[in-house]
């Protein structure tokens, strides 16, 4: 007896009709609404970059989401990857990885120079992120050194002080 094939998901840019589903899945993934409200605030302010918010879809249901927001190192603009979420029942299926890879590829295609992420040091290196300290990036708040990471996209990663979009409160 063979196993049935794994369900196939697709990855695409967020559409206006996805907003409520993204809010619900982000709240479910994090077990609270803070990150879902952050996504909404980034989108509303324009700091969540138009066309740089992607979803993973299975059977017409949004099951994963990741977005890029504007950040700066010194006065050089880049993008920040966060928040990223996958419905709990679809975690570890590859959909989160696929969404993030597609999103970073689109950002590079659009000419974004670099990306940063504040996240799990065991997860994000698979995409090319390395400790931001290696690029000379600093942050005005204390975070574990291996949690703040950066990577080049279509340019160089500059050295200097990192500033996230104000919605992050950092």
PDB file of C-alpha atoms in Angstrom:
ATOM      1  CA  UNK A   1       0.000   0.000   0.000  1.00  0.00           C
ATOM      2  CA  UNK A   2       1.325   3.443  -0.880  1.00  0.00           C
ATOM      3  CA  UNK A   3       0.740   6.670   0.927  1.00  0.00           C
ATOM      4  CA  UNK A   4      -1.505   9.217  -0.772  1.00  0.00           C
ATOM      5  CA  UNK A   5       0.342  12.185  -2.266  1.00  0.00           C
ATOM      6  CA  UNK A   6       0.838  15.172   0.024  1.00  0.00           C
ATOM      7  CA  UNK A   7      -1.623  18.002  -0.595  1.00  0.00           C
ATOM      8  CA  UNK A   8      -0.229  20.652  -2.917  1.00  0.00           C
ATOM      9  CA  UNK A   9      -0.218  24.267  -1.832  1.00  0.00           C
ATOM     10  CA  UNK A  10       0.438  27.342  -3.943  1.00  0.00           C
ATOM     11  CA  UNK A  11       2.256  30.567  -3.098  1.00  0.00           C
ATOM     12  CA  UNK A  12       1.127  33.982  -4.284  1.00  0.00           C
ATOM     13  CA  UNK A  13       1.048  37.638  -3.352  1.00  0.00           C
ATOM     14  CA  UNK A  14      -1.522  38.641  -0.746  1.00  0.00           C
ATOM     15  CA  UNK A  15      -4.842  39.786  -2.194  1.00  0.00           C
ATOM     16  CA  UNK A  16      -7.268  42.228  -0.592  1.00  0.00           C
ATOM     17  CA  UNK A  17      -9.665  39.366   0.158  1.00  0.00           C
ATOM     18  CA  UNK A  18      -6.980  37.566   2.220  1.00  0.00           C
ATOM     19  CA  UNK A  19      -6.723  40.143   5.017  1.00  0.00           C
ATOM     20  CA  UNK A  20      -9.185  38.552   7.457  1.00  0.00           C
ATOM     21  CA  UNK A  21      -7.756  35.071   6.820  1.00  0.00           C
ATOM     22  CA  UNK A  22      -4.197  36.352   7.402  1.00  0.00           C
ATOM     23  CA  UNK A  23      -5.276  37.943  10.685  1.00  0.00           C
ATOM     24  CA  UNK A  24      -6.905  34.699  11.849  1.00  0.00           C
ATOM     25  CA  UNK A  25      -4.010  32.445  10.837  1.00  0.00           C
ATOM     26  CA  UNK A  26      -1.415  34.760  12.422  1.00  0.00           C
ATOM     27  CA  UNK A  27      -3.357  34.803  15.710  1.00  0.00           C
ATOM     28  CA  UNK A  28      -3.661  30.998  15.572  1.00  0.00           C
ATOM     29  CA  UNK A  29       0.040  30.507  14.778  1.00  0.00           C
ATOM     30  CA  UNK A  30       1.214  32.713  17.658  1.00  0.00           C
ATOM     31  CA  UNK A  31      -1.585  31.836  20.087  1.00  0.00           C
ATOM     32  CA  UNK A  32      -2.370  35.536  20.590  1.00  0.00           C
ATOM     33  CA  UNK A  33      -3.422  38.563  18.524  1.00  0.00           C
ATOM     34  CA  UNK A  34      -0.336  40.779  19.004  1.00  0.00           C
ATOM     35  CA  UNK A  35       1.423  39.632  15.821  1.00  0.00           C
ATOM     36  CA  UNK A  36      -1.842  39.683  13.834  1.00  0.00           C
ATOM     37  CA  UNK A  37      -2.401  43.278  14.935  1.00  0.00           C
ATOM     38  CA  UNK A  38       1.192  44.093  13.955  1.00  0.00           C
ATOM     39  CA  UNK A  39       0.552  42.775  10.426  1.00  0.00           C
ATOM     40  CA  UNK A  40      -2.607  44.892  10.211  1.00  0.00           C
ATOM     41  CA  UNK A  41      -0.769  47.994  11.490  1.00  0.00           C
ATOM     42  CA  UNK A  42       2.149  47.545   9.056  1.00  0.00           C
ATOM     43  CA  UNK A  43      -0.276  47.157   6.153  1.00  0.00           C
ATOM     44  CA  UNK A  44      -2.336  50.199   7.229  1.00  0.00           C
ATOM     45  CA  UNK A  45       0.716  52.474   7.665  1.00  0.00           C
ATOM     46  CA  UNK A  46       2.301  51.568   4.337  1.00  0.00           C
ATOM     47  CA  UNK A  47       5.379  50.188   6.112  1.00  0.00           C
ATOM     48  CA  UNK A  48       4.254  46.716   5.039  1.00  0.00           C
ATOM     49  CA  UNK A  49       5.458  46.999   1.459  1.00  0.00           C
ATOM     50  CA  UNK A  50       2.913  46.749  -1.346  1.00  0.00           C
ATOM     51  CA  UNK A  51       3.277  43.448  -3.175  1.00  0.00           C
ATOM     52  CA  UNK A  52       5.738  42.062  -0.604  1.00  0.00           C
ATOM     53  CA  UNK A  53       3.262  40.126   1.489  1.00  0.00           C
ATOM     54  CA  UNK A  54       2.847  36.516   0.350  1.00  0.00           C
ATOM     55  CA  UNK A  55       0.513  33.688   1.307  1.00  0.00           C
ATOM     56  CA  UNK A  56       0.514  29.924   1.024  1.00  0.00           C
ATOM     57  CA  UNK A  57      -2.855  28.553  -0.087  1.00  0.00           C
ATOM     58  CA  UNK A  58      -4.246  25.025   0.135  1.00  0.00           C
ATOM     59  CA  UNK A  59      -7.720  24.218  -1.201  1.00  0.00           C
ATOM     60  CA  UNK A  60      -8.478  27.958  -1.398  1.00  0.00           C
ATOM     61  CA  UNK A  61      -7.599  28.439   2.306  1.00  0.00           C
ATOM     62  CA  UNK A  62      -4.766  30.762   3.372  1.00  0.00           C
ATOM     63  CA  UNK A  63      -2.531  28.573   5.542  1.00  0.00           C
ATOM     64  CA  UNK A  64       0.720  30.571   5.641  1.00  0.00           C
ATOM     65  CA  UNK A  65       1.804  34.194   5.457  1.00  0.00           C
ATOM     66  CA  UNK A  66       4.969  36.281   5.495  1.00  0.00           C
ATOM     67  CA  UNK A  67       5.520  39.945   4.824  1.00  0.00           C
ATOM     68  CA  UNK A  68       8.339  42.404   4.387  1.00  0.00           C
ATOM     69  CA  UNK A  69       8.321  45.844   5.951  1.00  0.00           C
ATOM     70  CA  UNK A  70      10.649  48.790   5.471  1.00  0.00           C
ATOM     71  CA  UNK A  71      13.654  49.105   7.747  1.00  0.00           C
ATOM     72  CA  UNK A  72      16.842  51.136   7.617  1.00  0.00           C
ATOM     73  CA  UNK A  73      20.463  50.557   8.520  1.00  0.00           C
ATOM     74  CA  UNK A  74      21.663  54.103   8.971  1.00  0.00           C
ATOM     75  CA  UNK A  75      19.961  55.853   6.072  1.00  0.00           C
ATOM     76  CA  UNK A  76      20.077  52.834   3.729  1.00  0.00           C
ATOM     77  CA  UNK A  77      16.653  51.244   3.135  1.00  0.00           C
ATOM     78  CA  UNK A  78      16.176  47.506   3.381  1.00  0.00           C
ATOM     79  CA  UNK A  79      13.433  45.081   4.287  1.00  0.00           C
ATOM     80  CA  UNK A  80      12.530  43.290   7.490  1.00  0.00           C
ATOM     81  CA  UNK A  81      11.036  39.795   7.337  1.00  0.00           C
ATOM     82  CA  UNK A  82       8.308  39.541   9.975  1.00  0.00           C
ATOM     83  CA  UNK A  83       5.931  38.307  11.049  1.00  0.00           C
ATOM     84  CA  UNK A  84       5.867  34.884   9.424  1.00  0.00           C
ATOM     85  CA  UNK A  85       3.112  32.450  10.316  1.00  0.00           C
ATOM     86  CA  UNK A  86       1.742  29.042   9.391  1.00  0.00           C
ATOM     87  CA  UNK A  87      -1.496  27.500  10.651  1.00  0.00           C
ATOM     88  CA  UNK A  88      -0.460  25.085  13.416  1.00  0.00           C
ATOM     89  CA  UNK A  89      -1.839  22.017  11.618  1.00  0.00           C
ATOM     90  CA  UNK A  90       0.263  22.886   8.514  1.00  0.00           C
ATOM     91  CA  UNK A  91       3.557  23.628  10.260  1.00  0.00           C
ATOM     92  CA  UNK A  92       6.540  21.513   9.181  1.00  0.00           C
ATOM     93  CA  UNK A  93       5.009  20.843   5.755  1.00  0.00           C
ATOM     94  CA  UNK A  94       7.279  23.191   3.800  1.00  0.00           C
ATOM     95  CA  UNK A  95       4.646  25.844   3.139  1.00  0.00           C
ATOM     96  CA  UNK A  96       6.324  28.422   5.413  1.00  0.00           C
ATOM     97  CA  UNK A  97       9.679  27.866   3.737  1.00  0.00           C
ATOM     98  CA  UNK A  98       8.105  28.167   0.278  1.00  0.00           C
ATOM     99  CA  UNK A  99       6.372  31.446   1.167  1.00  0.00           C
ATOM    100  CA  UNK A 100       9.546  32.985   2.618  1.00  0.00           C
ATOM    101  CA  UNK A 101      11.719  31.854  -0.325  1.00  0.00           C
ATOM    102  CA  UNK A 102       9.254  33.305  -2.848  1.00  0.00           C
ATOM    103  CA  UNK A 103       8.962  36.548  -0.886  1.00  0.00           C
ATOM    104  CA  UNK A 104      12.731  37.053  -0.600  1.00  0.00           C
ATOM    105  CA  UNK A 105      13.166  36.256  -4.304  1.00  0.00           C
ATOM    106  CA  UNK A 106      10.548  38.878  -5.211  1.00  0.00           C
ATOM    107  CA  UNK A 107      12.233  41.461  -2.969  1.00  0.00           C
ATOM    108  CA  UNK A 108      15.570  40.776  -4.690  1.00  0.00           C
ATOM    109  CA  UNK A 109      13.885  40.994  -8.111  1.00  0.00           C
ATOM    110  CA  UNK A 110      12.518  44.419  -7.109  1.00  0.00           C
ATOM    111  CA  UNK A 111      16.005  45.588  -6.177  1.00  0.00           C
ATOM    112  CA  UNK A 112      15.780  45.557  -2.381  1.00  0.00           C
ATOM    113  CA  UNK A 113      19.400  45.575  -1.238  1.00  0.00           C
ATOM    114  CA  UNK A 114      19.183  43.523   1.947  1.00  0.00           C
ATOM    115  CA  UNK A 115      16.860  41.842   4.449  1.00  0.00           C
ATOM    116  CA  UNK A 116      16.961  41.521   8.225  1.00  0.00           C
ATOM    117  CA  UNK A 117      15.051  39.269  10.595  1.00  0.00           C
ATOM    118  CA  UNK A 118      14.796  38.988  14.345  1.00  0.00           C
ATOM    119  CA  UNK A 119      13.968  35.346  14.862  1.00  0.00           C
ATOM    120  CA  UNK A 120      15.011  31.784  15.574  1.00  0.00           C
ATOM    121  CA  UNK A 121      18.710  31.269  14.891  1.00  0.00           C
ATOM    122  CA  UNK A 122      18.065  27.631  13.956  1.00  0.00           C
ATOM    123  CA  UNK A 123      15.399  28.421  11.328  1.00  0.00           C
ATOM    124  CA  UNK A 124      16.382  31.473   9.286  1.00  0.00           C
ATOM    125  CA  UNK A 125      19.934  30.518   8.185  1.00  0.00           C
ATOM    126  CA  UNK A 126      18.349  28.091   5.675  1.00  0.00           C
ATOM    127  CA  UNK A 127      17.353  31.181   3.654  1.00  0.00           C
ATOM    128  CA  UNK A 128      20.826  32.747   3.758  1.00  0.00           C
ATOM    129  CA  UNK A 129      20.538  34.831   6.923  1.00  0.00           C
ATOM    130  CA  UNK A 130      23.636  35.123   9.102  1.00  0.00           C
ATOM    131  CA  UNK A 131      24.239  37.066  12.333  1.00  0.00           C
ATOM    132  CA  UNK A 132      23.782  40.787  11.666  1.00  0.00           C
ATOM    133  CA  UNK A 133      26.776  41.563  13.855  1.00  0.00           C
ATOM    134  CA  UNK A 134      28.956  40.077  11.117  1.00  0.00           C
ATOM    135  CA  UNK A 135      27.840  42.951   8.867  1.00  0.00           C
ATOM    136  CA  UNK A 136      28.382  45.552  11.595  1.00  0.00           C
ATOM    137  CA  UNK A 137      24.656  46.043  12.254  1.00  0.00           C
ATOM    138  CA  UNK A 138      23.681  47.195  15.725  1.00  0.00           C
ATOM    139  CA  UNK A 139      20.325  47.498  17.468  1.00  0.00           C
ATOM    140  CA  UNK A 140      19.577  49.907  20.312  1.00  0.00           C
ATOM    141  CA  UNK A 141      17.861  47.211  22.397  1.00  0.00           C
ATOM    142  CA  UNK A 142      19.390  44.064  23.825  1.00  0.00           C
ATOM    143  CA  UNK A 143      18.579  40.918  21.828  1.00  0.00           C
ATOM    144  CA  UNK A 144      20.433  37.608  21.641  1.00  0.00           C
ATOM    145  CA  UNK A 145      23.269  38.072  19.161  1.00  0.00           C
ATOM    146  CA  UNK A 146      22.331  35.079  17.041  1.00  0.00           C
ATOM    147  CA  UNK A 147      18.636  36.127  16.785  1.00  0.00           C
ATOM    148  CA  UNK A 148      19.279  39.307  14.779  1.00  0.00           C
ATOM    149  CA  UNK A 149      20.259  38.239  11.281  1.00  0.00           C
ATOM    150  CA  UNK A 150      20.774  39.844   7.887  1.00  0.00           C
ATOM    151  CA  UNK A 151      21.419  38.821   4.304  1.00  0.00           C
ATOM    152  CA  UNK A 152      22.133  40.524   0.992  1.00  0.00           C
ATOM    153  CA  UNK A 153      19.391  40.447  -1.638  1.00  0.00           C
ATOM    154  CA  UNK A 154      20.130  42.681  -4.650  1.00  0.00           C
ATOM    155  CA  UNK A 155      22.914  44.675  -3.040  1.00  0.00           C
ATOM    156  CA  UNK A 156      25.216  45.005  -0.070  1.00  0.00           C
ATOM    157  CA  UNK A 157      24.325  44.793   3.603  1.00  0.00           C
ATOM    158  CA  UNK A 158      25.429  48.084   5.163  1.00  0.00           C
ATOM    159  CA  UNK A 159      26.926  48.541   8.621  1.00  0.00           C
ATOM    160  CA  UNK A 160      25.243  50.789  11.143  1.00  0.00           C
ATOM    161  CA  UNK A 161      22.284  51.145  13.483  1.00  0.00           C
ATOM    162  CA  UNK A 162      19.155  49.211  12.510  1.00  0.00           C
ATOM    163  CA  UNK A 163      15.761  50.913  12.703  1.00  0.00           C
ATOM    164  CA  UNK A 164      12.595  48.844  12.270  1.00  0.00           C
ATOM    165  CA  UNK A 165       9.250  50.305  11.204  1.00  0.00           C
ATOM    166  CA  UNK A 166       7.705  52.166  14.186  1.00  0.00           C
ATOM    167  CA  UNK A 167       4.884  49.598  14.448  1.00  0.00           C
ATOM    168  CA  UNK A 168       7.360  47.122  15.942  1.00  0.00           C
ATOM    169  CA  UNK A 169       7.859  49.357  18.963  1.00  0.00           C
ATOM    170  CA  UNK A 170      11.595  48.594  18.932  1.00  0.00           C
TER     171      UNK A 170
END
